[in-house]
Amino acid sequence: MIFHRYHGLGNDYLVCHHSVAALLSHQQIKRVCDRHYGIGSDGLLIDNDGADIPSLRIINPDGSEAEKSGNGLRIYARYLFDIGRVTHKPFLVNTAGGQVRCEVTEDAHQVIVDMGQAKFSPAALPATVEGDEALALPLVAGGHNLSATLVSMGNPHCVIRVEKLDLDLVRQLGAEIETLAIFPKRTNVQFVQVIDRNTIRIGIWERGAGYTLASGSSSCAAASAMRKLGLVDDTVTVQMPGGELAIRFSGDFQVNMRGPVQKIATVTLDSDCFRDMPG
């Protein structure tokens, strides 16, 4: 079984053909993503190459499926470029969270993705919160009183503004916020510090993956929330432990993301990896 390992700012994914993914059970996917017993990754990107438009499925390391991933899309776009299925011209990709437009720049290490419209309706996440928007939703987690803005980028996000970012607090509270009862499909979580009108710093807890160094959709959601609150302008640099992404807004919260991708390795996994698994 062949996997192609890439990372975007330290957020790493394994890309495989759908014929490989079809051989893997839910538990085996978790084993492949495990950093001690498998190859190790923040998720699995499944390439459905038979479609007229490239189609991407995104599997979290806990085996659950994600609707959309910004870093995953950039990595998938770079993979398609590396195998010669796309050129430097813009192209479309289908995801469970909607169709997006991608472009691999002349540099090839930089990939641009039009992530679509940020939506602030709780129903879009979904979240069982009344109202058309939730821009200052009071939350309590781990004894902390928090204020959240809910955003959908085709996948759910709970964005929490803080005066000073504390990554230990992200690790401490992330799992609890992810699984709050108001989020029936769980949620991604971002803690955000506004540095100035063109810069924010975020810490990320990803649904199904946990604490991560970087996330494209989380960057888009966090920047969108701060733009909605009037705290940043139409161009925003998002700083994360893994590096920086450039976010640009146009129209009615249409979000464009640009950032780097690097290939790490092509890995062949031996079926002996699964020998000691039950069933």
PDB file of C-alpha atoms in Angstrom:
ATOM      1  CA  MET A   1       0.000   0.000   0.000  1.00  0.00           C
ATOM      2  CA  ILE A   2       1.545   3.272  -1.183  1.00  0.00           C
ATOM      3  CA  PHE A   3       1.093   6.597   0.623  1.00  0.00           C
ATOM      4  CA  HIS A   4       2.503  10.011  -0.224  1.00  0.00           C
ATOM      5  CA  ARG A   5       3.347  12.112   2.809  1.00  0.00           C
ATOM      6  CA  TYR A   6       3.165  15.914   2.644  1.00  0.00           C
ATOM      7  CA  HIS A   7       2.999  18.713   5.174  1.00  0.00           C
ATOM      8  CA  GLY A   8       1.701  22.256   5.203  1.00  0.00           C
ATOM      9  CA  LEU A   9       3.337  24.200   8.026  1.00  0.00           C
ATOM     10  CA  GLY A  10       3.828  21.023  10.054  1.00  0.00           C
ATOM     11  CA  ASN A  11       0.241  19.804   9.559  1.00  0.00           C
ATOM     12  CA  ASP A  12       0.986  16.518   7.799  1.00  0.00           C
ATOM     13  CA  TYR A  13      -1.265  14.263   5.730  1.00  0.00           C
ATOM     14  CA  LEU A  14      -0.966  10.987   3.880  1.00  0.00           C
ATOM     15  CA  VAL A  15      -2.373  10.944   0.347  1.00  0.00           C
ATOM     16  CA  CYS A  16      -3.509   7.628  -1.113  1.00  0.00           C
ATOM     17  CA  HIS A  17      -5.516   6.336  -4.061  1.00  0.00           C
ATOM     18  CA  HIS A  18      -9.121   5.335  -3.349  1.00  0.00           C
ATOM     19  CA  SER A  19      -8.235   1.720  -4.242  1.00  0.00           C
ATOM     20  CA  VAL A  20      -5.808   1.685  -1.291  1.00  0.00           C
ATOM     21  CA  ALA A  21      -8.304   3.280   1.091  1.00  0.00           C
ATOM     22  CA  ALA A  22     -10.901   0.668   0.107  1.00  0.00           C
ATOM     23  CA  LEU A  23      -8.654  -2.015   1.636  1.00  0.00           C
ATOM     24  CA  LEU A  24      -8.577  -0.311   5.034  1.00  0.00           C
ATOM     25  CA  SER A  25     -11.082  -0.667   7.843  1.00  0.00           C
ATOM     26  CA  HIS A  26     -11.904   2.145  10.250  1.00  0.00           C
ATOM     27  CA  GLN A  27      -9.484   0.694  12.809  1.00  0.00           C
ATOM     28  CA  GLN A  28      -6.754   0.192  10.205  1.00  0.00           C
ATOM     29  CA  ILE A  29      -6.951   3.831   9.127  1.00  0.00           C
ATOM     30  CA  LYS A  30      -6.420   4.791  12.768  1.00  0.00           C
ATOM     31  CA  ARG A  31      -3.393   2.472  12.852  1.00  0.00           C
ATOM     32  CA  VAL A  32      -1.913   3.990   9.661  1.00  0.00           C
ATOM     33  CA  CYS A  33      -2.205   7.497  11.155  1.00  0.00           C
ATOM     34  CA  ASP A  34      -0.758   6.453  14.516  1.00  0.00           C
ATOM     35  CA  ARG A  35       2.742   7.895  14.999  1.00  0.00           C
ATOM     36  CA  HIS A  36       3.956   4.898  17.001  1.00  0.00           C
ATOM     37  CA  TYR A  37       2.348   1.894  15.292  1.00  0.00           C
ATOM     38  CA  GLY A  38       1.783   3.219  11.755  1.00  0.00           C
ATOM     39  CA  ILE A  39       3.246   5.839   9.443  1.00  0.00           C
ATOM     40  CA  GLY A  40       1.857   8.729  11.442  1.00  0.00           C
ATOM     41  CA  SER A  41      -0.127  11.724  10.195  1.00  0.00           C
ATOM     42  CA  ASP A  42      -2.803  14.296  11.006  1.00  0.00           C
ATOM     43  CA  GLY A  43      -5.149  12.546   8.586  1.00  0.00           C
ATOM     44  CA  LEU A  44      -5.655  10.650   5.362  1.00  0.00           C
ATOM     45  CA  LEU A  45      -6.437  12.291   1.997  1.00  0.00           C
ATOM     46  CA  ILE A  46      -8.178   9.918  -0.405  1.00  0.00           C
ATOM     47  CA  ASP A  47      -7.849  10.678  -4.100  1.00  0.00           C
ATOM     48  CA  ASN A  48     -10.854   9.681  -6.227  1.00  0.00           C
ATOM     49  CA  ASP A  49      -9.171  10.011  -9.602  1.00  0.00           C
ATOM     50  CA  GLY A  50     -12.011   8.624 -11.732  1.00  0.00           C
ATOM     51  CA  ALA A  51     -14.092  11.805 -11.606  1.00  0.00           C
ATOM     52  CA  ASP A  52     -13.994  14.522 -14.265  1.00  0.00           C
ATOM     53  CA  ILE A  53     -13.268  16.948 -11.427  1.00  0.00           C
ATOM     54  CA  PRO A  54     -10.772  15.671  -8.815  1.00  0.00           C
ATOM     55  CA  SER A  55     -12.618  14.561  -5.694  1.00  0.00           C
ATOM     56  CA  LEU A  56     -11.122  14.477  -2.210  1.00  0.00           C
ATOM     57  CA  ARG A  57     -12.197  12.597   0.910  1.00  0.00           C
ATOM     58  CA  ILE A  58     -10.594  13.619   4.196  1.00  0.00           C
ATOM     59  CA  ILE A  59     -10.302  11.166   7.082  1.00  0.00           C
ATOM     60  CA  ASN A  60      -9.222  12.323  10.533  1.00  0.00           C
ATOM     61  CA  PRO A  61      -6.690  10.253  12.517  1.00  0.00           C
ATOM     62  CA  ASP A  62      -9.505   9.011  14.765  1.00  0.00           C
ATOM     63  CA  GLY A  63     -11.195   7.502  11.690  1.00  0.00           C
ATOM     64  CA  SER A  64     -13.969  10.103  11.396  1.00  0.00           C
ATOM     65  CA  GLU A  65     -14.541  12.005   8.152  1.00  0.00           C
ATOM     66  CA  ALA A  66     -14.026  15.748   7.735  1.00  0.00           C
ATOM     67  CA  GLU A  67     -15.977  17.879   5.284  1.00  0.00           C
ATOM     68  CA  LYS A  68     -13.099  20.189   4.358  1.00  0.00           C
ATOM     69  CA  SER A  69      -9.488  20.935   5.268  1.00  0.00           C
ATOM     70  CA  GLY A  70      -7.531  23.944   4.059  1.00  0.00           C
ATOM     71  CA  ASN A  71      -4.114  22.349   4.557  1.00  0.00           C
ATOM     72  CA  GLY A  72      -5.480  19.094   3.179  1.00  0.00           C
ATOM     73  CA  LEU A  73      -6.686  20.863   0.033  1.00  0.00           C
ATOM     74  CA  ARG A  74      -3.345  22.587  -0.482  1.00  0.00           C
ATOM     75  CA  ILE A  75      -1.562  19.259  -0.062  1.00  0.00           C
ATOM     76  CA  TYR A  76      -3.977  17.476  -2.412  1.00  0.00           C
ATOM     77  CA  ALA A  77      -3.505  20.218  -5.015  1.00  0.00           C
ATOM     78  CA  ARG A  78       0.273  19.842  -4.793  1.00  0.00           C
ATOM     79  CA  TYR A  79      -0.056  16.055  -5.073  1.00  0.00           C
ATOM     80  CA  LEU A  80      -2.177  16.409  -8.232  1.00  0.00           C
ATOM     81  CA  PHE A  81       0.479  18.749  -9.650  1.00  0.00           C
ATOM     82  CA  ASP A  82       3.306  16.369  -8.738  1.00  0.00           C
ATOM     83  CA  ILE A  83       1.677  13.430 -10.558  1.00  0.00           C
ATOM     84  CA  GLY A  84       0.891  15.572 -13.606  1.00  0.00           C
ATOM     85  CA  ARG A  85      -2.907  15.673 -13.372  1.00  0.00           C
ATOM     86  CA  VAL A  86      -3.005  19.465 -13.117  1.00  0.00           C
ATOM     87  CA  THR A  87      -0.769  22.332 -14.246  1.00  0.00           C
ATOM     88  CA  HIS A  88      -0.269  25.837 -12.917  1.00  0.00           C
ATOM     89  CA  LYS A  89      -3.727  26.784 -14.205  1.00  0.00           C
ATOM     90  CA  PRO A  90      -6.569  27.026 -11.635  1.00  0.00           C
ATOM     91  CA  PHE A  91      -8.697  23.893 -11.225  1.00  0.00           C
ATOM     92  CA  LEU A  92     -11.672  22.690  -9.185  1.00  0.00           C
ATOM     93  CA  VAL A  93     -11.783  20.064  -6.433  1.00  0.00           C
ATOM     94  CA  ASN A  94     -14.913  18.477  -4.983  1.00  0.00           C
ATOM     95  CA  THR A  95     -15.101  17.936  -1.219  1.00  0.00           C
ATOM     96  CA  ALA A  96     -17.878  16.964   1.171  1.00  0.00           C
ATOM     97  CA  GLY A  97     -17.818  20.614   2.299  1.00  0.00           C
ATOM     98  CA  GLY A  98     -18.335  21.984  -1.208  1.00  0.00           C
ATOM     99  CA  GLN A  99     -16.400  22.641  -4.400  1.00  0.00           C
ATOM    100  CA  VAL A 100     -13.256  24.779  -4.188  1.00  0.00           C
ATOM    101  CA  ARG A 101     -10.873  26.389  -6.667  1.00  0.00           C
ATOM    102  CA  CYS A 102      -7.160  25.618  -6.323  1.00  0.00           C
ATOM    103  CA  GLU A 103      -4.013  26.884  -7.996  1.00  0.00           C
ATOM    104  CA  VAL A 104      -0.411  25.715  -7.713  1.00  0.00           C
ATOM    105  CA  THR A 105       1.798  28.776  -8.233  1.00  0.00           C
ATOM    106  CA  GLU A 106       4.878  28.911 -10.453  1.00  0.00           C
ATOM    107  CA  ASP A 107       6.927  28.343  -7.303  1.00  0.00           C
ATOM    108  CA  ALA A 108       5.017  25.011  -6.839  1.00  0.00           C
ATOM    109  CA  HIS A 109       5.643  25.118  -3.108  1.00  0.00           C
ATOM    110  CA  GLN A 110       2.922  27.763  -2.729  1.00  0.00           C
ATOM    111  CA  VAL A 111      -0.717  26.779  -3.238  1.00  0.00           C
ATOM    112  CA  ILE A 112      -3.759  29.068  -3.381  1.00  0.00           C
ATOM    113  CA  VAL A 113      -7.224  27.852  -2.430  1.00  0.00           C
ATOM    114  CA  ASP A 114     -10.517  29.747  -2.680  1.00  0.00           C
ATOM    115  CA  MET A 115     -12.180  28.310   0.410  1.00  0.00           C
ATOM    116  CA  GLY A 116     -15.656  29.680  -0.329  1.00  0.00           C
ATOM    117  CA  GLN A 117     -17.864  31.790   1.887  1.00  0.00           C
ATOM    118  CA  ALA A 118     -17.522  31.984   5.643  1.00  0.00           C
ATOM    119  CA  LYS A 119     -20.975  31.503   7.162  1.00  0.00           C
ATOM    120  CA  PHE A 120     -21.939  32.651  10.632  1.00  0.00           C
ATOM    121  CA  SER A 121     -25.285  30.897  11.005  1.00  0.00           C
ATOM    122  CA  PRO A 122     -25.171  28.349  13.858  1.00  0.00           C
ATOM    123  CA  ALA A 123     -27.303  26.029  11.710  1.00  0.00           C
ATOM    124  CA  ALA A 124     -24.480  25.883   9.131  1.00  0.00           C
ATOM    125  CA  LEU A 125     -22.034  24.215  11.538  1.00  0.00           C
ATOM    126  CA  PRO A 126     -24.420  22.766  12.896  1.00  0.00           C
ATOM    127  CA  ALA A 127     -24.799  24.145  16.419  1.00  0.00           C
ATOM    128  CA  THR A 128     -27.943  24.038  18.535  1.00  0.00           C
ATOM    129  CA  VAL A 129     -27.853  27.769  19.222  1.00  0.00           C
ATOM    130  CA  GLU A 130     -30.731  30.119  18.516  1.00  0.00           C
ATOM    131  CA  GLY A 131     -30.348  33.126  16.246  1.00  0.00           C
ATOM    132  CA  ASP A 132     -29.035  33.946  12.787  1.00  0.00           C
ATOM    133  CA  GLU A 133     -25.493  34.488  14.107  1.00  0.00           C
ATOM    134  CA  ALA A 134     -23.456  33.677  17.215  1.00  0.00           C
ATOM    135  CA  LEU A 135     -20.779  36.363  17.520  1.00  0.00           C
ATOM    136  CA  ALA A 136     -20.391  36.575  21.315  1.00  0.00           C
ATOM    137  CA  LEU A 137     -21.654  33.223  22.506  1.00  0.00           C
ATOM    138  CA  PRO A 138     -20.866  32.642  26.201  1.00  0.00           C
ATOM    139  CA  LEU A 139     -19.192  29.287  26.850  1.00  0.00           C
ATOM    140  CA  VAL A 140     -17.838  27.701  30.011  1.00  0.00           C
ATOM    141  CA  ALA A 141     -15.037  25.139  29.729  1.00  0.00           C
ATOM    142  CA  GLY A 142     -12.660  23.942  32.410  1.00  0.00           C
ATOM    143  CA  GLY A 143     -13.942  26.642  34.732  1.00  0.00           C
ATOM    144  CA  HIS A 144     -13.110  29.393  32.210  1.00  0.00           C
ATOM    145  CA  ASN A 145     -15.722  31.854  30.969  1.00  0.00           C
ATOM    146  CA  LEU A 146     -15.208  32.278  27.236  1.00  0.00           C
ATOM    147  CA  SER A 147     -16.772  34.235  24.399  1.00  0.00           C
ATOM    148  CA  ALA A 148     -17.047  32.429  21.056  1.00  0.00           C
ATOM    149  CA  THR A 149     -17.872  33.261  17.461  1.00  0.00           C
ATOM    150  CA  LEU A 150     -19.253  30.343  15.436  1.00  0.00           C
ATOM    151  CA  VAL A 151     -18.138  30.005  11.818  1.00  0.00           C
ATOM    152  CA  SER A 152     -18.676  27.433   9.085  1.00  0.00           C
ATOM    153  CA  MET A 153     -16.099  27.076   6.324  1.00  0.00           C
ATOM    154  CA  GLY A 154     -17.912  24.004   5.040  1.00  0.00           C
ATOM    155  CA  ASN A 155     -16.804  22.463   8.334  1.00  0.00           C
ATOM    156  CA  PRO A 156     -17.560  23.699  11.882  1.00  0.00           C
ATOM    157  CA  HIS A 157     -15.436  26.142  13.883  1.00  0.00           C
ATOM    158  CA  CYS A 158     -15.684  27.664  17.335  1.00  0.00           C
ATOM    159  CA  VAL A 159     -13.441  30.759  17.458  1.00  0.00           C
ATOM    160  CA  ILE A 160     -12.513  32.134  20.895  1.00  0.00           C
ATOM    161  CA  ARG A 161     -10.863  35.525  21.170  1.00  0.00           C
ATOM    162  CA  VAL A 162      -8.294  35.965  23.959  1.00  0.00           C
ATOM    163  CA  GLU A 163      -6.147  38.909  25.001  1.00  0.00           C
ATOM    164  CA  LYS A 164      -3.006  36.743  25.022  1.00  0.00           C
ATOM    165  CA  LEU A 165      -2.691  33.352  23.369  1.00  0.00           C
ATOM    166  CA  ASP A 166      -1.786  30.482  25.711  1.00  0.00           C
ATOM    167  CA  LEU A 167      -1.155  27.242  23.812  1.00  0.00           C
ATOM    168  CA  ASP A 168      -1.313  25.218  27.019  1.00  0.00           C
ATOM    169  CA  LEU A 169      -4.878  26.471  27.466  1.00  0.00           C
ATOM    170  CA  VAL A 170      -5.700  25.321  23.926  1.00  0.00           C
ATOM    171  CA  ARG A 171      -4.488  21.821  24.797  1.00  0.00           C
ATOM    172  CA  GLN A 172      -6.300  21.928  28.138  1.00  0.00           C
ATOM    173  CA  LEU A 173      -9.717  23.053  26.884  1.00  0.00           C
ATOM    174  CA  GLY A 174      -9.758  21.931  23.254  1.00  0.00           C
ATOM    175  CA  ALA A 175     -11.233  18.467  23.722  1.00  0.00           C
ATOM    176  CA  GLU A 176     -13.950  19.724  26.066  1.00  0.00           C
ATOM    177  CA  ILE A 177     -15.042  22.481  23.676  1.00  0.00           C
ATOM    178  CA  GLU A 178     -14.886  20.130  20.662  1.00  0.00           C
ATOM    179  CA  THR A 179     -17.451  17.830  22.263  1.00  0.00           C
ATOM    180  CA  LEU A 180     -19.825  20.334  23.880  1.00  0.00           C
ATOM    181  CA  ALA A 181     -23.448  19.243  23.532  1.00  0.00           C
ATOM    182  CA  ILE A 182     -24.308  22.274  21.383  1.00  0.00           C
ATOM    183  CA  PHE A 183     -22.116  20.818  18.591  1.00  0.00           C
ATOM    184  CA  PRO A 184     -23.889  17.602  17.482  1.00  0.00           C
ATOM    185  CA  LYS A 185     -21.115  16.858  14.929  1.00  0.00           C
ATOM    186  CA  ARG A 186     -18.349  18.192  17.216  1.00  0.00           C
ATOM    187  CA  THR A 187     -16.317  21.246  16.208  1.00  0.00           C
ATOM    188  CA  ASN A 188     -12.856  22.578  15.451  1.00  0.00           C
ATOM    189  CA  VAL A 189     -11.595  25.091  18.017  1.00  0.00           C
ATOM    190  CA  GLN A 190      -9.369  28.146  17.623  1.00  0.00           C
ATOM    191  CA  PHE A 191      -8.067  30.510  20.291  1.00  0.00           C
ATOM    192  CA  VAL A 192      -7.211  33.867  18.689  1.00  0.00           C
ATOM    193  CA  GLN A 193      -5.085  36.837  19.713  1.00  0.00           C
ATOM    194  CA  VAL A 194      -5.377  39.935  17.511  1.00  0.00           C
ATOM    195  CA  ILE A 195      -1.910  41.451  17.027  1.00  0.00           C
ATOM    196  CA  ASP A 196      -2.935  44.293  14.716  1.00  0.00           C
ATOM    197  CA  ARG A 197      -5.423  44.904  11.910  1.00  0.00           C
ATOM    198  CA  ASN A 198      -3.508  42.641   9.539  1.00  0.00           C
ATOM    199  CA  THR A 199      -2.144  39.978  11.898  1.00  0.00           C
ATOM    200  CA  ILE A 200      -3.603  37.397  14.241  1.00  0.00           C
ATOM    201  CA  ARG A 201      -2.025  34.557  16.206  1.00  0.00           C
ATOM    202  CA  ILE A 202      -3.951  31.332  16.781  1.00  0.00           C
ATOM    203  CA  GLY A 203      -3.788  28.014  18.613  1.00  0.00           C
ATOM    204  CA  ILE A 204      -5.720  25.114  17.114  1.00  0.00           C
ATOM    205  CA  TRP A 205      -7.585  22.075  18.368  1.00  0.00           C
ATOM    206  CA  GLU A 206      -8.832  20.059  15.390  1.00  0.00           C
ATOM    207  CA  ARG A 207     -11.917  17.900  15.529  1.00  0.00           C
ATOM    208  CA  GLY A 208     -10.808  14.274  15.371  1.00  0.00           C
ATOM    209  CA  ALA A 209      -7.103  15.145  15.458  1.00  0.00           C
ATOM    210  CA  GLY A 210      -6.457  17.182  18.599  1.00  0.00           C
ATOM    211  CA  TYR A 211      -3.823  19.890  18.985  1.00  0.00           C
ATOM    212  CA  THR A 212      -2.169  20.700  15.660  1.00  0.00           C
ATOM    213  CA  LEU A 213       0.622  23.028  14.574  1.00  0.00           C
ATOM    214  CA  ALA A 214      -1.357  24.544  11.714  1.00  0.00           C
ATOM    215  CA  SER A 215      -4.701  24.369   9.921  1.00  0.00           C
ATOM    216  CA  GLY A 216      -5.916  26.057   6.768  1.00  0.00           C
ATOM    217  CA  SER A 217      -9.642  26.005   7.473  1.00  0.00           C
ATOM    218  CA  SER A 218      -8.981  27.062  11.081  1.00  0.00           C
ATOM    219  CA  SER A 219      -6.937  30.029   9.803  1.00  0.00           C
ATOM    220  CA  CYS A 220      -9.782  31.011   7.473  1.00  0.00           C
ATOM    221  CA  ALA A 221     -12.383  30.654  10.219  1.00  0.00           C
ATOM    222  CA  ALA A 222     -10.366  32.591  12.799  1.00  0.00           C
ATOM    223  CA  ALA A 223      -9.619  35.431  10.373  1.00  0.00           C
ATOM    224  CA  SER A 224     -13.287  35.474   9.276  1.00  0.00           C
ATOM    225  CA  ALA A 225     -14.475  35.743  12.872  1.00  0.00           C
ATOM    226  CA  MET A 226     -12.137  38.629  13.608  1.00  0.00           C
ATOM    227  CA  ARG A 227     -13.176  40.322  10.334  1.00  0.00           C
ATOM    228  CA  LYS A 228     -16.835  39.902  11.280  1.00  0.00           C
ATOM    229  CA  LEU A 229     -16.111  41.505  14.648  1.00  0.00           C
ATOM    230  CA  GLY A 230     -14.420  44.426  12.864  1.00  0.00           C
ATOM    231  CA  LEU A 231     -11.000  43.766  14.382  1.00  0.00           C
ATOM    232  CA  VAL A 232      -9.018  43.082  11.180  1.00  0.00           C
ATOM    233  CA  ASP A 233      -9.001  44.249   7.567  1.00  0.00           C
ATOM    234  CA  ASP A 234      -9.364  42.352   4.276  1.00  0.00           C
ATOM    235  CA  THR A 235      -5.812  40.944   4.263  1.00  0.00           C
ATOM    236  CA  VAL A 236      -4.709  38.974   7.298  1.00  0.00           C
ATOM    237  CA  THR A 237      -1.554  37.055   8.144  1.00  0.00           C
ATOM    238  CA  VAL A 238      -2.378  34.133  10.430  1.00  0.00           C
ATOM    239  CA  GLN A 239       0.505  33.098  12.682  1.00  0.00           C
ATOM    240  CA  MET A 240       0.540  29.529  14.026  1.00  0.00           C
ATOM    241  CA  PRO A 241       3.180  27.388  15.742  1.00  0.00           C
ATOM    242  CA  GLY A 242       3.849  25.739  12.363  1.00  0.00           C
ATOM    243  CA  GLY A 243       4.170  28.965  10.371  1.00  0.00           C
ATOM    244  CA  GLU A 244       2.050  31.552   8.564  1.00  0.00           C
ATOM    245  CA  LEU A 245      -0.816  31.598   6.079  1.00  0.00           C
ATOM    246  CA  ALA A 246      -2.060  34.573   4.062  1.00  0.00           C
ATOM    247  CA  ILE A 247      -5.838  35.137   4.097  1.00  0.00           C
ATOM    248  CA  ARG A 248      -7.677  37.585   1.848  1.00  0.00           C
ATOM    249  CA  PHE A 249     -11.366  38.519   1.841  1.00  0.00           C
ATOM    250  CA  SER A 250     -13.506  39.646  -1.083  1.00  0.00           C
ATOM    251  CA  GLY A 251     -17.222  40.106  -1.632  1.00  0.00           C
ATOM    252  CA  ASP A 252     -19.487  38.711   1.065  1.00  0.00           C
ATOM    253  CA  PHE A 253     -16.853  36.962   3.219  1.00  0.00           C
ATOM    254  CA  GLN A 254     -15.389  34.983   0.321  1.00  0.00           C
ATOM    255  CA  VAL A 255     -12.104  33.626   1.684  1.00  0.00           C
ATOM    256  CA  ASN A 256      -8.866  33.085  -0.238  1.00  0.00           C
ATOM    257  CA  MET A 257      -5.938  31.264   1.385  1.00  0.00           C
ATOM    258  CA  ARG A 258      -2.304  31.019   0.281  1.00  0.00           C
ATOM    259  CA  GLY A 259       0.469  28.971   1.879  1.00  0.00           C
ATOM    260  CA  PRO A 260       3.318  26.497   1.431  1.00  0.00           C
ATOM    261  CA  VAL A 261       3.301  22.730   0.893  1.00  0.00           C
ATOM    262  CA  GLN A 262       6.251  20.345   0.934  1.00  0.00           C
ATOM    263  CA  LYS A 263       6.481  16.675   0.077  1.00  0.00           C
ATOM    264  CA  ILE A 264       8.176  14.550   2.715  1.00  0.00           C
ATOM    265  CA  ALA A 265       8.280  11.020   1.285  1.00  0.00           C
ATOM    266  CA  THR A 266       6.545   8.215  -0.547  1.00  0.00           C
ATOM    267  CA  VAL A 267       5.958   5.338   1.867  1.00  0.00           C
ATOM    268  CA  THR A 268       5.010   1.711   1.257  1.00  0.00           C
ATOM    269  CA  LEU A 269       3.168   0.181   4.197  1.00  0.00           C
ATOM    270  CA  ASP A 270       3.565  -3.523   4.900  1.00  0.00           C
ATOM    271  CA  SER A 271       0.380  -5.402   5.799  1.00  0.00           C
ATOM    272  CA  ASP A 272       2.247  -6.786   8.833  1.00  0.00           C
ATOM    273  CA  CYS A 273       1.453  -3.399  10.412  1.00  0.00           C
ATOM    274  CA  PHE A 274      -2.041  -4.814  11.081  1.00  0.00           C
ATOM    275  CA  ARG A 275      -1.033  -8.321  12.203  1.00  0.00           C
ATOM    276  CA  ASP A 276      -1.602  -7.761  15.924  1.00  0.00           C
ATOM    277  CA  MET A 277      -4.926  -5.928  15.525  1.00  0.00           C
ATOM    278  CA  PRO A 278      -8.140  -7.574  16.766  1.00  0.00           C
ATOM    279  CA  GLY A 279     -10.478  -8.975  14.120  1.00  0.00           C
TER     280      GLY A 279
END
